[in-house]
Short mmCIF file of C-alpha atoms in Angstrom, two decimals:
data_model
loop_
_atom_site.label_atom_id
_atom_site.label_comp_id
_atom_site.label_asym_id
_atom_site.label_seq_id
_atom_site.Cartn_x
_atom_site.Cartn_y
_atom_site.Cartn_z
CA MET A 182 -16.24 0.41 19.86
CA SER A 183 -17.30 -0.34 23.42
CA SER A 184 -16.08 -3.50 25.14
CA SER A 185 -19.65 -4.86 25.27
CA VAL A 186 -20.02 -4.45 21.50
CA CYS A 187 -16.65 -6.15 20.96
CA ARG A 188 -17.78 -9.08 23.12
CA ARG A 189 -21.04 -9.24 21.23
CA LEU A 190 -19.31 -9.36 17.85
CA HIS A 191 -16.83 -11.88 19.19
CA GLY A 192 -19.70 -14.16 20.11
CA LEU A 193 -21.41 -13.71 16.76
CA PHE A 194 -18.31 -14.64 14.82
CA ALA A 195 -17.44 -17.57 17.04
CA THR A 196 -20.95 -18.96 16.67
CA ALA A 197 -21.21 -18.38 12.93
CA ALA A 198 -17.85 -20.01 12.34
CA LYS A 199 -18.68 -22.98 14.61
CA PRO A 200 -22.50 -23.33 14.72
CA THR A 201 -22.45 -26.31 17.06
CA SER A 202 -20.54 -24.62 19.86
CA LEU A 203 -23.28 -22.54 21.48
CA PRO A 204 -22.65 -21.90 25.17
CA LYS A 205 -24.82 -24.14 27.34
CA THR A 206 -25.26 -21.67 30.17
CA PRO A 207 -25.16 -17.94 29.33
CA GLN A 208 -23.76 -15.74 32.04
CA PRO A 209 -26.49 -13.80 33.85
CA THR A 210 -25.86 -10.36 32.35
CA THR A 211 -28.05 -8.20 30.14
CA THR A 212 -25.47 -8.14 27.36
CA THR A 213 -25.13 -11.90 27.26
CA THR A 214 -28.88 -12.46 27.37
CA SER A 215 -29.50 -10.22 24.38
CA LEU A 216 -26.53 -11.78 22.63
CA HIS A 217 -28.07 -15.23 22.92
CA GLY A 218 -30.76 -14.27 20.39
CA LEU A 219 -28.17 -13.01 17.97
CA PHE A 220 -26.22 -16.23 18.46
CA ALA A 221 -29.25 -18.20 17.30
CA SER A 222 -29.85 -15.78 14.43
CA ALA A 223 -26.30 -16.08 13.16
CA GLN A 224 -26.45 -19.87 13.50
CA THR A 225 -29.74 -20.18 11.62
CA THR A 226 -28.65 -17.83 8.85
CA THR A 227 -25.38 -19.65 8.35
CA LYS A 228 -27.17 -22.97 8.05
CA THR A 229 -29.97 -21.92 5.73
CA THR A 230 -28.29 -19.66 3.19
CA SER A 231 -26.78 -20.99 0.02
CA ILE A 232 -23.39 -19.41 0.53
CA PRO A 233 -20.66 -21.86 -0.50
CA LYS A 234 -18.90 -23.38 2.47
CA THR A 235 -15.37 -22.40 3.28
CA PRO A 236 -13.07 -24.83 1.44
CA LYS A 237 -11.61 -27.58 3.61
CA ARG A 238 -8.11 -27.05 4.89
CA THR A 239 -5.38 -28.86 3.09
CA THR A 240 -2.11 -30.24 4.30
CA THR A 241 -0.19 -29.16 1.22
CA THR A 242 2.72 -27.03 2.36
CA SER A 243 2.46 -24.68 -0.61
CA ARG A 244 -1.01 -23.54 0.46
CA GLN A 245 -2.15 -21.60 3.45
CA LYS A 246 -4.41 -23.50 5.85
CA HIS A 247 -7.41 -21.40 4.84
CA GLY A 248 -9.03 -21.92 1.47
CA LYS A 249 -10.41 -18.75 -0.06
CA PRO A 250 -9.88 -18.85 -3.85
CA THR A 251 -7.86 -15.64 -4.00
CA ILE A 252 -4.85 -14.96 -6.18
CA ALA A 253 -3.00 -17.64 -4.21
CA THR A 254 -5.31 -20.46 -5.31
CA SER A 255 -7.10 -19.34 -8.48
CA LEU A 256 -4.35 -20.56 -10.80
CA GLN A 257 -4.74 -24.12 -9.54
CA LYS A 258 -8.33 -24.21 -10.78
CA ASN A 259 -7.87 -22.46 -14.10
CA SER A 260 -4.57 -23.65 -15.54
CA LYS A 261 -2.95 -26.94 -16.42
CA PRO A 262 -0.03 -28.10 -14.29
CA THR A 263 3.47 -27.97 -15.72
CA THR A 264 4.46 -31.48 -16.75
CA THR A 265 8.11 -31.22 -17.70
CA THR A 266 11.06 -30.67 -15.43
CA THR A 267 12.54 -28.23 -17.93
CA ALA A 268 9.44 -26.04 -17.89
CA LYS A 269 9.36 -26.05 -14.09
CA THR A 270 13.02 -25.16 -13.87
CA THR A 271 12.58 -22.33 -16.35
CA ASN A 272 9.60 -20.98 -14.43
CA ASN A 273 11.48 -21.16 -11.12
CA LYS A 274 14.42 -19.30 -12.61
CA THR A 275 12.07 -16.65 -13.95
CA LEU A 276 10.44 -16.16 -10.56
CA LEU A 277 13.80 -16.05 -8.78
CA ALA A 278 14.95 -13.42 -11.27
CA LEU A 279 11.75 -11.49 -10.56
CA VAL A 280 12.46 -11.60 -6.82
CA ALA A 281 16.05 -10.47 -7.32
CA LYS A 282 14.93 -7.59 -9.53
CA PHE A 283 12.28 -6.54 -7.04
CA LYS A 284 14.72 -6.56 -4.13
CA LYS A 285 17.19 -4.53 -6.17
CA SER A 286 14.49 -2.00 -7.06
CA SER A 287 13.56 -1.77 -3.38
CA GLU A 288 16.88 -0.09 -2.71
CA SER A 289 15.38 3.03 -4.30
CA ASN A 290 13.38 5.20 -1.91
CA ARG A 291 11.35 6.44 -4.87
CA PHE A 292 10.38 2.85 -5.72
CA ARG A 293 9.42 2.03 -2.14
CA HIS A 294 7.45 5.22 -1.76
CA GLY A 295 5.51 5.30 -5.01
CA SER A 296 5.45 1.92 -6.75
CA HIS A 297 2.30 0.47 -5.18
CA LYS A 298 1.31 -1.26 -8.43
CA ALA A 299 4.74 -2.87 -8.76
CA TYR A 300 4.41 -4.34 -5.26
CA LEU A 301 0.95 -5.72 -5.99
CA LYS A 302 1.87 -7.03 -9.44
CA THR A 303 4.94 -8.86 -8.15
CA VAL A 304 3.17 -10.39 -5.17
CA THR A 305 0.21 -11.40 -7.32
CA ARG A 306 2.46 -13.21 -9.78
CA LEU A 307 4.23 -15.09 -7.00
CA ALA A 308 0.91 -15.94 -5.31
CA LEU A 309 -0.51 -17.37 -8.53
CA ALA A 310 2.53 -19.63 -8.65
CA ASN A 311 1.94 -20.62 -5.01
CA GLU A 312 5.37 -19.27 -4.09
CA HIS A 313 4.46 -18.06 -0.61
CA SER A 314 8.02 -18.38 0.63
CA LEU A 315 9.18 -15.96 -2.05
CA ILE A 316 6.40 -13.52 -1.12
CA ASP A 317 7.58 -13.65 2.47
CA GLU A 318 11.17 -13.16 1.31
CA ILE A 319 10.51 -9.93 -0.58
CA LEU A 320 8.21 -8.50 2.10
CA GLN A 321 10.60 -9.38 4.91
CA HIS A 322 13.30 -7.68 2.84
CA GLN A 323 11.43 -4.38 3.25
CA LYS A 324 12.08 -4.27 7.00
CA GLN A 325 15.64 -3.03 6.53
CA TYR A 326 14.53 0.27 5.03
CA PRO A 327 13.53 3.44 6.95
CA ASN A 328 10.02 3.25 5.48
CA ILE A 329 9.23 0.42 7.89
CA THR A 330 8.65 3.01 10.63
CA SER A 331 5.79 4.46 8.58
CA GLU A 332 2.41 2.90 9.33
CA GLY A 333 1.23 3.43 5.77
CA PHE A 334 4.15 1.39 4.44
CA VAL A 335 3.55 -1.44 6.92
CA VAL A 336 -0.16 -1.40 6.08
CA ARG A 337 0.77 -2.01 2.46
CA LEU A 338 2.80 -5.07 3.46
CA ILE A 339 0.02 -6.39 5.72
CA SER A 340 -2.46 -5.96 2.86
CA LEU A 341 -0.18 -7.82 0.45
CA TYR A 342 0.07 -10.72 2.89
CA GLY A 343 -3.71 -10.70 3.20
CA LYS A 344 -4.32 -10.66 -0.55
CA SER A 345 -1.98 -13.62 -0.86
CA ALA A 346 -4.00 -15.57 1.74
CA MET A 347 -1.12 -15.42 4.24
CA PHE A 348 -2.94 -14.18 7.33
CA ASP A 349 -0.51 -15.65 9.86
CA HIS A 350 2.29 -13.61 8.30
CA ALA A 351 0.11 -10.49 8.33
CA ARG A 352 -0.65 -10.98 12.04
CA LYS A 353 3.03 -11.56 12.83
CA LEU A 354 4.00 -8.30 11.10
CA PHE A 355 1.26 -6.41 12.95
CA ASP A 356 2.54 -7.76 16.28
CA GLU A 357 6.10 -6.74 15.36
CA MET A 358 5.22 -3.11 14.62
CA PRO A 359 6.26 -1.76 18.08
CA HIS A 360 9.67 -3.43 17.70
CA LEU A 361 9.96 -1.81 14.27
CA LYS A 362 9.25 1.57 15.93
CA CYS A 363 6.02 1.88 13.98
CA GLU A 364 2.84 3.15 15.61
CA ARG A 365 -0.28 0.97 15.48
CA THR A 366 -3.53 2.83 14.90
CA VAL A 367 -6.93 1.95 13.55
CA MET A 368 -5.42 2.04 10.03
CA SER A 369 -3.17 -0.99 10.60
CA PHE A 370 -5.93 -2.65 12.67
CA ASN A 371 -8.26 -2.33 9.68
CA ALA A 372 -5.62 -3.79 7.37
CA LEU A 373 -5.39 -6.80 9.65
CA LEU A 374 -9.17 -7.20 9.67
CA SER A 375 -9.16 -7.10 5.86
CA ALA A 376 -6.47 -9.78 5.80
CA CYS A 377 -8.84 -11.96 7.83
CA VAL A 378 -11.63 -11.49 5.32
CA TYR A 379 -9.39 -12.19 2.32
CA SER A 380 -8.23 -15.36 4.07
CA LYS A 381 -11.68 -16.40 5.36
CA ARG A 382 -10.21 -16.56 8.86
CA PHE A 383 -13.42 -15.44 10.52
CA ASP A 384 -12.46 -17.06 13.81
CA MET A 385 -9.51 -14.68 13.98
CA ILE A 386 -11.75 -11.67 13.37
CA SER A 387 -13.64 -12.47 16.57
CA GLU A 388 -10.37 -12.68 18.48
CA LEU A 389 -9.13 -9.38 17.08
CA LEU A 390 -12.36 -7.60 17.90
CA SER A 391 -12.50 -8.91 21.45
CA GLU A 392 -8.87 -8.23 22.33
CA LEU A 393 -7.04 -5.63 20.30
CA PRO A 394 -9.20 -2.46 20.50
CA GLU A 395 -9.10 -2.35 24.29
CA LYS A 396 -5.54 -3.64 24.57
CA LEU A 397 -4.13 -1.11 22.10
CA SER A 398 -6.55 1.73 22.90
CA ILE A 399 -7.81 1.66 19.33
CA ARG A 400 -11.32 2.82 18.51
CA PRO A 401 -12.68 0.99 15.44
CA ASP A 402 -14.08 3.31 12.78
CA THR A 403 -16.48 3.01 9.85
CA VAL A 404 -13.89 1.09 7.82
CA SER A 405 -13.57 -1.43 10.66
CA TYR A 406 -17.33 -1.99 10.76
CA ASN A 407 -17.54 -2.21 6.97
CA THR A 408 -14.91 -4.94 7.01
CA VAL A 409 -16.87 -6.84 9.65
CA THR A 410 -20.04 -6.36 7.57
CA LYS A 411 -18.29 -7.90 4.58
CA ALA A 412 -17.18 -10.82 6.76
CA PHE A 413 -20.74 -11.46 7.94
CA CYS A 414 -21.95 -11.37 4.33
CA GLU A 415 -19.31 -13.85 3.20
CA MET A 416 -20.29 -16.11 6.09
CA GLY A 417 -23.94 -15.94 5.07
CA SER A 418 -24.97 -14.31 8.37
CA PHE A 419 -27.07 -11.59 6.78
CA ASP A 420 -29.24 -10.90 9.84
CA SER A 421 -26.08 -10.23 11.81
CA ALA A 422 -24.81 -7.96 9.06
CA LEU A 423 -28.03 -5.93 9.17
CA ALA A 424 -27.97 -5.82 12.97
CA LEU A 425 -24.41 -4.50 12.84
CA VAL A 426 -25.66 -1.27 11.29
CA ASN A 427 -27.45 -0.46 14.56
CA GLU A 428 -24.40 -1.53 16.57
CA MET A 429 -22.40 1.10 14.69
CA GLU A 430 -24.61 3.88 15.99
CA LYS A 431 -24.30 2.62 19.56
CA SER A 432 -20.54 3.04 19.20
CA GLY A 433 -20.83 6.52 17.72
CA VAL A 434 -19.94 5.40 14.19
CA GLU A 435 -22.14 6.25 11.23
CA PRO A 436 -22.69 3.71 8.43
CA ASP A 437 -21.76 5.03 5.01
CA LEU A 438 -22.47 4.20 1.39
CA ILE A 439 -19.88 1.40 1.37
CA THR A 440 -21.68 -0.24 4.30
CA PHE A 441 -24.95 -0.45 2.38
CA ASN A 442 -23.41 -1.24 -1.01
CA THR A 443 -21.64 -4.20 0.60
CA LEU A 444 -24.90 -5.39 2.17
CA LEU A 445 -27.04 -4.96 -0.95
CA ASP A 446 -24.54 -6.62 -3.26
CA ALA A 447 -24.45 -9.72 -1.04
CA LEU A 448 -28.21 -9.83 -0.47
CA TYR A 449 -29.14 -9.53 -4.14
CA LYS A 450 -26.53 -12.10 -5.17
CA ASN A 451 -28.41 -14.52 -2.93
CA ASN A 452 -31.87 -13.41 -4.16
CA MET A 453 -32.78 -12.08 -0.71
CA PHE A 454 -35.06 -9.29 -1.92
CA GLU A 455 -36.98 -8.94 1.34
CA GLU A 456 -33.81 -8.48 3.37
CA ALA A 457 -32.50 -6.07 0.74
CA GLU A 458 -35.60 -3.92 1.20
CA LYS A 459 -34.75 -3.72 4.91
CA ALA A 460 -31.30 -2.43 3.96
CA TRP A 461 -32.88 0.19 1.67
CA GLY A 462 -35.08 1.23 4.59
CA LEU A 463 -32.05 1.64 6.84
CA MET A 464 -30.40 3.76 4.17
CA ARG A 465 -33.36 6.10 4.08
CA GLU A 466 -33.46 6.30 7.89
CA LYS A 467 -29.81 7.24 8.04
CA ASN A 468 -29.97 9.63 5.07
CA VAL A 469 -27.36 7.75 3.05
CA VAL A 470 -27.67 8.72 -0.63
CA PRO A 471 -27.38 5.77 -3.06
CA ASN A 472 -25.23 5.75 -6.19
CA GLY A 473 -25.06 3.55 -9.28
CA ARG A 474 -23.28 0.77 -7.41
CA THR A 475 -26.19 0.65 -4.99
CA TYR A 476 -28.73 0.03 -7.75
CA ASN A 477 -26.67 -2.27 -10.00
CA PRO A 478 -26.96 -5.45 -7.86
CA LYS A 479 -30.75 -5.07 -7.83
CA ILE A 480 -30.89 -4.66 -11.60
CA ARG A 481 -28.66 -7.71 -12.11
CA ALA A 482 -30.77 -9.81 -9.74
CA LEU A 483 -34.01 -8.79 -11.45
CA VAL A 484 -32.57 -9.58 -14.89
CA ALA A 485 -31.31 -12.97 -13.67
CA GLY A 486 -34.80 -13.70 -12.37
CA ASN A 487 -36.38 -12.86 -15.75
CA ARG A 488 -37.95 -9.71 -14.30
CA ILE A 489 -36.59 -7.40 -16.99
CA SER A 490 -39.48 -4.94 -16.93
CA GLU A 491 -38.87 -4.38 -13.21
CA ALA A 492 -35.18 -3.88 -13.93
CA VAL A 493 -36.09 -1.17 -16.43
CA GLN A 494 -38.26 0.48 -13.77
CA VAL A 495 -35.30 0.52 -11.40
CA PHE A 496 -33.27 2.20 -14.16
CA GLN A 497 -35.99 4.82 -14.53
CA GLU A 498 -36.01 5.32 -10.76
CA MET A 499 -32.29 6.05 -10.90
CA GLY A 500 -32.93 8.78 -13.45
CA SER A 501 -35.70 10.35 -11.40
CA LYS A 502 -33.37 10.53 -8.39
CA GLY A 503 -30.45 11.93 -10.33
CA VAL A 504 -28.33 8.78 -10.00
CA LYS A 505 -26.09 8.33 -13.03
CA PRO A 506 -25.96 4.80 -14.48
CA ASP A 507 -22.58 3.28 -15.37
CA VAL A 508 -21.43 0.65 -17.85
CA PHE A 509 -22.38 -2.14 -15.42
CA THR A 510 -25.95 -0.84 -15.28
CA PHE A 511 -26.27 -0.97 -19.06
CA ASN A 512 -24.47 -4.31 -19.36
CA ALA A 513 -27.00 -5.89 -17.01
CA LEU A 514 -29.93 -4.66 -19.09
CA ILE A 515 -28.29 -5.52 -22.41
CA LYS A 516 -27.48 -9.02 -21.19
CA GLY A 517 -31.06 -9.50 -20.03
CA PHE A 518 -32.55 -8.62 -23.40
CA CYS A 519 -29.96 -10.68 -25.29
CA ASP A 520 -30.54 -13.71 -23.07
CA HIS A 521 -34.25 -13.51 -23.80
CA GLY A 522 -33.87 -12.98 -27.56
CA TYR A 523 -34.68 -9.28 -27.91
CA LEU A 524 -31.97 -7.79 -30.12
CA GLU A 525 -33.76 -4.52 -30.86
CA GLU A 526 -34.28 -3.79 -27.17
CA ALA A 527 -30.65 -4.64 -26.44
CA ARG A 528 -29.61 -2.37 -29.29
CA HIS A 529 -31.76 0.40 -27.83
CA TRP A 530 -29.90 0.22 -24.50
CA TYR A 531 -26.60 0.21 -26.37
CA LYS A 532 -27.56 3.52 -27.92
CA GLU A 533 -28.73 4.84 -24.56
CA MET A 534 -25.19 4.41 -23.25
CA GLY A 535 -23.94 7.22 -25.46
CA LYS A 536 -26.80 9.48 -24.41
CA ASN A 537 -25.71 8.99 -20.80
CA ASP A 538 -22.01 9.70 -21.51
CA CYS A 539 -21.23 6.05 -20.86
CA TYR A 540 -18.99 4.02 -23.15
CA PRO A 541 -19.14 0.29 -23.90
CA ASP A 542 -16.53 -2.04 -22.45
CA PRO A 543 -15.40 -5.47 -23.73
CA VAL A 544 -18.34 -7.14 -21.96
CA THR A 545 -20.88 -4.90 -23.69
CA LEU A 546 -19.42 -5.47 -27.13
CA ARG A 547 -18.91 -9.22 -26.63
CA ILE A 548 -22.47 -9.85 -25.45
CA LEU A 549 -24.04 -7.78 -28.22
CA GLY A 550 -21.65 -8.96 -30.93
CA ASN A 551 -22.16 -12.66 -30.29
CA PHE A 552 -25.93 -12.26 -30.09
CA ALA A 553 -26.01 -10.17 -33.29
CA CYS A 554 -24.12 -12.96 -35.10
CA LYS A 555 -26.55 -15.52 -33.74
CA GLU A 556 -29.43 -13.45 -35.11
CA GLY A 557 -27.70 -12.99 -38.47
CA GLU A 558 -27.28 -9.23 -37.99
CA PHE A 559 -23.71 -9.14 -39.28
CA GLU A 560 -23.67 -5.48 -40.28
CA PHE A 561 -24.52 -4.46 -36.72
CA ALA A 562 -21.92 -6.94 -35.49
CA LEU A 563 -19.41 -5.31 -37.86
CA GLU A 564 -20.20 -1.95 -36.31
CA LEU A 565 -19.51 -3.40 -32.87
CA CYS A 566 -16.20 -4.91 -34.05
CA LYS A 567 -15.04 -1.54 -35.35
CA GLU A 568 -16.00 0.02 -32.04
CA ALA A 569 -13.98 -2.63 -30.21
CA ILE A 570 -10.89 -2.04 -32.35
CA THR A 571 -11.17 1.73 -32.01
CA ARG A 572 -11.44 1.49 -28.23
CA GLN A 573 -8.92 -1.37 -28.03
CA CYS A 574 -11.45 -3.53 -26.22
CA ASN A 575 -10.47 -7.18 -26.10
CA THR A 576 -13.71 -8.85 -27.08
CA GLY A 577 -11.92 -12.00 -28.15
CA VAL A 578 -10.82 -12.71 -31.72
CA SER A 579 -13.35 -15.55 -31.98
CA MET A 580 -16.24 -13.08 -32.04
CA MET A 581 -14.62 -11.05 -34.79
CA GLN A 582 -13.93 -14.21 -36.78
CA LEU A 583 -17.63 -15.06 -36.51
CA VAL A 584 -18.43 -11.68 -38.05
CA VAL A 585 -15.93 -12.16 -40.89
CA ASP A 586 -17.30 -15.61 -41.67
CA GLY A 587 -20.89 -14.36 -41.52
CA LEU A 588 -20.22 -11.45 -43.86
CA VAL A 589 -18.56 -13.75 -46.39
CA LYS A 590 -21.53 -16.15 -46.32
CA GLU A 591 -23.79 -13.21 -47.07
CA SER A 592 -21.53 -12.26 -50.00
CA LYS A 593 -20.37 -9.12 -48.24
CA VAL A 594 -16.75 -9.93 -49.00
CA GLU A 595 -15.53 -6.35 -49.14
CA GLU A 596 -16.87 -5.62 -45.67
CA ALA A 597 -15.22 -8.81 -44.40
CA LYS A 598 -11.90 -7.83 -45.96
CA GLU A 599 -12.19 -4.37 -44.43
CA LEU A 600 -12.58 -5.86 -40.96
CA VAL A 601 -9.65 -8.25 -41.50
CA GLU A 602 -7.38 -5.45 -42.65
CA LEU A 603 -8.52 -3.20 -39.84
CA GLY A 604 -7.84 -5.98 -37.37
CA LYS A 605 -4.43 -6.74 -38.82
CA SER A 606 -3.46 -3.08 -38.68
CA LYS A 607 -3.69 -3.47 -34.93
CA SER A 608 -1.15 -5.91 -33.54
CA TYR A 609 -3.83 -6.62 -30.93
CA PHE A 610 -5.61 -8.98 -33.35
CA GLN A 611 -2.99 -9.73 -35.98
CA TYR A 612 -2.16 -13.26 -34.93
CA LYS A 613 -5.60 -14.80 -35.61
CA LEU A 614 -8.11 -12.71 -37.51
CA GLU A 615 -8.25 -13.85 -41.15
CA MET A 616 -10.51 -14.49 -44.12
CA PRO A 617 -12.06 -17.95 -44.53
CA SER A 618 -9.64 -20.37 -46.23
CA ASP A 619 -11.95 -21.08 -49.20
CA GLU A 620 -11.77 -17.48 -50.37
#
């Protein structure tokens, strides 16, 4: 990435993050003059789009000063606070035991080298409990091991800080890498950029782009640009995100499928069909071949806008171009027909899944099962319940109980008993699924 491009991106981010701080007198250079237009574009886009604003910073010490609802903050919205001292003490002891166990396991080179899921699972659990100090404790603990000289290992730690909304800690570790005798390349630079996006610290992205590449002789790659693209999309600066695709070419970097899938997903989520068509045009220009994930956001947006027939046409277009649909493609269509009261059409797409070597997931079975019960089609709902049990899909016991109750009301007691027994034979459902009490 050339220094002029870095300066240009720096300006875009600074303006998008603080729309009122436009420079009064641009410096008389060609780069700055052309940048002024992009400044205005980023400012306008940020103001007019319906992207939710970044949550206000809080002064609570248990939170980071940014506010993205990641694993570090989601529990606060979705769970009730502990009200008893005993419960809190028990939970604290449990988490401290978890930390002790993790640190003990870290003594094993095999654990440090291969247990990526264990690292993520432990950090996630601590983040959901807002125990940032404990996260820092176990990640700082890793510095004593020889793995800390490996960039891949440090990148894992930086990423864990980022996913826990602890950007300042991620940046500190990145800055410490030379002292830890660990080389810094574009890989760790990209991890730091991702930590910015997870934390919604877009102001820091501009600083990183304007300073680090030249200072560290790092040349940003496609992953770097894709991360910046995602940042622009989360900021609501879609024009800047589209313009960035051309900036990539100027720096000798080619956009890839992830670039466009990121763009299209964000654009369709915000019902920006015209801008999405521009992204499709850029894909064709650059000979990037779409996949199912490219088409799925468009299908979902069309279904949400009650344009189901157009969504079906998009599905047919996928087939004509040899793009294989996935479960998300079918779920979007099935949901559309269920939402608009067309059970037979939804059932048709359920059958089409098998013809396309695609299997239903819990979402498929839950949507169809609940709608079938609503329409009084309990035998079809029974079929879906059996499919869920066979595939161990957690559709929720409440849906299965609806089917049992519906079968009993229709005097299909034997079928209801069969489902209850089948459910009870699997410990997965044993604790709730039962026959109605009046039987």
